[in-house]
XYZ file of C-alpha atoms in Angstrom:
292
model
C 0.000 0.000 0.000
C 1.093 3.530 -0.724
C 0.029 6.714 1.030
C -1.616 7.845 -2.202
C -3.660 4.634 -2.353
C -4.716 4.859 1.299
C -5.789 8.500 0.904
C -7.804 7.519 -2.184
C -9.434 4.637 -0.297
C -10.383 6.924 2.601
C -11.828 9.579 0.310
C -14.126 7.020 -1.357
C -14.925 5.157 1.884
C -15.935 8.332 3.727
C -18.045 9.777 0.910
C -19.173 6.486 -0.716
C -18.991 8.416 -3.972
C -16.247 8.306 -6.583
C -17.372 11.672 -7.944
C -17.102 13.396 -4.530
C -13.758 11.677 -3.869
C -12.412 12.905 -7.219
C -13.239 16.497 -6.304
C -11.681 16.129 -2.869
C -8.456 14.602 -4.241
C -8.348 16.698 -7.436
C -8.132 13.519 -9.531
C -9.909 12.417 -12.660
C -12.424 9.563 -12.408
C -10.113 7.252 -14.359
C -7.062 8.091 -12.205
C -9.017 7.420 -9.004
C -10.424 4.160 -10.338
C -6.948 2.979 -11.348
C -5.581 3.867 -7.892
C -8.327 1.908 -6.102
C -7.909 -1.011 -8.525
C -4.163 -1.134 -7.871
C -4.805 -1.124 -4.097
C -7.334 -3.953 -4.384
C -5.017 -6.010 -6.586
C -2.156 -5.479 -4.171
C -4.235 -6.621 -1.190
C -5.847 -9.507 -3.088
C -9.561 -8.622 -3.144
C -12.295 -6.017 -3.496
C -12.685 -3.231 -0.978
C -15.815 -1.708 -2.551
C -18.939 -3.212 -4.100
C -20.130 -0.984 -6.932
C -23.089 -0.712 -9.263
C -24.433 2.110 -11.356
C -26.188 3.697 -8.359
C -24.306 2.819 -5.174
C -20.859 2.380 -3.716
C -20.490 0.346 -0.523
C -17.634 -1.093 1.499
C -17.097 -4.822 1.434
C -16.466 -6.534 4.813
C -12.732 -6.329 4.029
C -13.136 -2.648 3.222
C -14.894 -2.130 6.563
C -11.927 -3.808 8.289
C -9.419 -1.608 6.466
C -11.218 1.679 7.233
C -10.103 2.188 10.896
C -6.599 0.952 10.043
C -6.366 3.400 7.136
C -7.503 6.285 9.336
C -4.850 5.445 11.910
C -2.132 5.055 9.268
C -2.898 8.442 7.720
C -3.064 10.115 11.131
C 0.314 8.632 12.090
C 1.796 9.644 8.741
C 0.525 13.219 9.020
C 1.745 13.479 12.623
C 5.190 12.199 11.644
C 5.346 14.600 8.721
C 4.299 17.507 10.936
C 6.811 16.587 13.655
C 9.703 16.415 11.183
C 8.754 19.788 9.690
C 8.708 21.260 13.191
C 12.095 19.742 13.971
C 13.676 21.101 10.797
C 12.129 24.511 11.437
C 13.253 24.293 15.124
C 9.690 24.583 16.421
C 10.441 21.491 18.504
C 13.300 19.081 19.146
C 16.115 18.260 21.541
C 19.878 18.759 21.521
C 22.373 17.012 23.796
C 25.620 18.656 24.868
C 28.573 17.634 27.039
C 30.747 20.349 28.553
C 33.490 20.431 31.139
C 32.136 21.842 34.436
C 34.274 24.985 34.278
C 32.559 25.949 31.009
C 29.123 24.543 31.849
C 28.937 26.450 35.126
C 30.342 29.778 33.932
C 30.013 30.572 30.226
C 27.306 28.181 29.063
C 24.224 29.605 30.872
C 24.130 32.943 28.952
C 24.643 31.015 25.692
C 21.704 28.752 26.525
C 19.636 31.839 27.363
C 20.271 33.161 23.843
C 19.399 29.759 22.380
C 16.155 29.520 24.377
C 15.128 33.036 23.317
C 15.457 32.029 19.655
C 14.154 28.460 19.914
C 11.823 28.281 22.936
C 10.439 24.846 22.038
C 13.780 23.056 21.665
C 14.937 21.261 24.802
C 18.621 21.093 25.775
C 20.272 18.373 27.843
C 23.627 19.393 29.364
C 26.068 16.788 30.670
C 28.645 18.585 32.822
C 31.460 16.041 32.942
C 35.243 16.186 33.127
C 37.166 17.025 29.996
C 38.072 13.401 29.192
C 34.430 12.289 29.414
C 33.378 15.043 27.020
C 35.558 13.445 24.335
C 34.216 9.984 25.152
C 30.579 11.054 24.996
C 31.038 12.735 21.595
C 33.035 9.770 20.283
C 30.388 7.296 21.517
C 27.609 9.489 20.039
C 25.934 9.913 23.409
C 25.875 13.652 22.679
C 26.018 15.682 19.482
C 28.256 18.479 20.767
C 31.063 18.689 23.287
C 32.855 21.720 24.734
C 36.354 21.011 26.016
C 40.025 21.899 25.820
C 41.710 21.114 22.534
C 42.704 17.422 22.686
C 46.379 16.956 23.523
C 46.543 13.797 21.398
C 45.359 12.994 17.893
C 41.671 12.188 17.792
C 39.101 11.282 15.141
C 36.880 14.115 16.384
C 36.679 17.550 14.786
C 37.762 20.422 17.049
C 36.436 23.913 16.288
C 38.258 26.470 18.484
C 36.190 29.135 20.214
C 38.904 31.051 22.105
C 42.138 30.580 24.067
C 41.825 30.419 27.834
C 44.717 31.554 30.037
C 45.296 30.201 33.537
C 44.999 32.680 36.421
C 46.289 32.448 39.993
C 43.804 31.971 42.823
C 44.782 33.202 46.310
C 42.950 33.856 49.601
C 41.428 37.335 49.828
C 43.286 38.061 53.075
C 46.653 36.931 51.661
C 49.364 39.565 51.041
C 49.417 38.206 47.477
C 45.869 39.518 46.938
C 47.199 43.088 46.951
C 49.129 42.408 43.756
C 47.792 42.791 40.217
C 49.796 39.881 38.845
C 52.138 37.118 39.948
C 54.719 34.806 38.423
C 54.739 31.043 38.852
C 57.947 31.030 40.870
C 56.361 33.226 43.535
C 53.030 31.366 43.473
C 54.677 27.972 43.923
C 56.249 29.077 47.192
C 52.770 28.667 48.714
C 50.981 25.356 49.483
C 49.276 24.361 46.228
C 45.698 23.111 45.795
C 44.628 21.537 42.521
C 42.391 18.995 40.820
C 43.147 15.296 41.046
C 44.501 13.296 38.135
C 43.503 12.475 35.434
C 42.022 15.984 35.222
C 43.154 17.746 32.039
C 43.707 20.933 34.065
C 46.127 19.092 36.376
C 47.964 17.407 33.486
C 48.295 20.681 31.557
C 49.780 22.507 34.543
C 52.261 19.753 35.307
C 53.415 19.456 31.691
C 53.927 23.202 31.259
C 55.841 23.532 34.523
C 57.948 20.394 34.057
C 59.098 21.768 30.702
C 60.527 24.741 32.642
C 62.014 22.727 35.489
C 59.235 23.515 37.964
C 57.006 21.231 40.002
C 53.615 21.672 41.685
C 53.972 21.528 45.499
C 50.570 19.836 45.838
C 49.269 19.688 49.416
C 45.525 19.426 48.764
C 43.631 18.036 45.779
C 39.987 17.550 44.876
C 37.780 16.326 42.028
C 35.757 19.561 41.927
C 36.857 23.104 41.102
C 34.288 24.443 43.578
C 36.043 22.542 46.370
C 39.418 23.897 45.224
C 38.000 27.434 45.383
C 36.599 26.900 48.870
C 39.930 25.526 50.105
C 41.778 28.573 48.768
C 39.195 30.933 50.254
C 39.680 29.207 53.604
C 43.400 29.995 53.521
C 44.679 26.465 52.947
C 46.818 27.488 49.991
C 46.767 28.825 46.420
C 45.787 27.418 43.057
C 45.690 28.093 39.309
C 42.549 27.649 37.208
C 41.356 28.543 33.702
C 40.309 32.193 33.455
C 36.740 31.136 32.617
C 36.494 30.022 36.279
C 37.583 33.389 37.692
C 34.023 34.515 38.403
C 33.245 31.243 40.150
C 36.389 31.557 42.281
C 35.426 35.078 43.347
C 31.927 33.891 44.262
C 33.514 31.222 46.450
C 35.475 33.910 48.328
C 38.884 33.671 46.638
C 40.860 36.305 44.713
C 42.265 35.940 41.159
C 45.499 37.383 39.746
C 47.075 37.498 36.302
C 49.599 34.641 36.106
C 52.755 34.721 33.976
C 56.264 33.354 33.495
C 55.212 31.054 32.015
C 51.822 31.909 30.520
C 49.780 28.697 30.495
C 46.948 28.725 27.989
C 45.025 26.323 25.791
C 42.280 26.525 23.184
C 38.713 25.739 24.223
C 36.322 24.701 21.496
C 33.523 22.496 20.223
C 34.036 18.804 19.526
C 31.923 17.018 16.945
C 32.001 13.627 15.260
C 32.687 14.156 11.528
C 30.835 10.928 10.737
C 27.668 12.049 12.527
C 25.713 14.861 10.844
C 24.306 17.347 13.329
C 20.571 17.693 13.810
C 19.038 21.067 12.987
C 18.821 21.856 16.721
C 22.453 20.910 17.382
C 23.622 22.953 14.393
C 21.718 25.981 15.686
C 23.361 25.666 19.121
C 26.759 25.156 17.472
C 26.282 28.386 15.495
C 25.416 30.323 18.678
C 28.464 28.906 20.486
C 30.695 30.175 17.666
C 28.957 33.540 17.439
C 29.194 34.204 21.186
C 32.987 33.903 21.031
């Protein structure tokens, strides 16, 4: 059965008149008759009993009628839903982002997205940098926001901007009176950082080792919020991506420009080149690029 045949069957079955059905479908009498004949031949029997005066459904035609109505309703609903998805009147997009981005820069981006596409739902997975790559690679999400991968990957990385690490010190520390600080001075204080295998931790260690320096780690945590609280409590100092500076200040710590060496890395969007983005994901991708 084809959709054209089912629509023709319904038009005749509901009106019990080939002439009325022809007008409704904008078909000639011969075209409609051929369509019904092809449907009957395909199913193996007559659906209508006809004479010069009347058209009536056969028992098989009566059985097909509710099925045909349901099929056409499902078809029309599916067609309407897909049109709405392509026009972004409905839909869903899934995103994975490292917590430092998800908790600081992502909310205003999502606000812009919601203002433009109020009926598209967004699912955000705030996971560590390594899991962002895994979720994009495993197609659990369409988009990922993370640091540029340090190793070759099959994923496509679209840079948004370069993030520079800043120093985080207690507000009542003498260091807080400064406008900037070098690594040598910062590392004289007890250091608080994220636990391995955090990309932030690995990046810091690699940059410093290349210059003969080492992190004097005394406290470590899985969460940046905990690191910020520890610094604010006077347990030591830390270094975090600049995108976390606002979060650190909210937690009661103070941020300084950090140099010698400058530690920075690109942050961008990860996508799977073998997985075409949905219309909703492409729209969010475009906003992510435009906002930076």
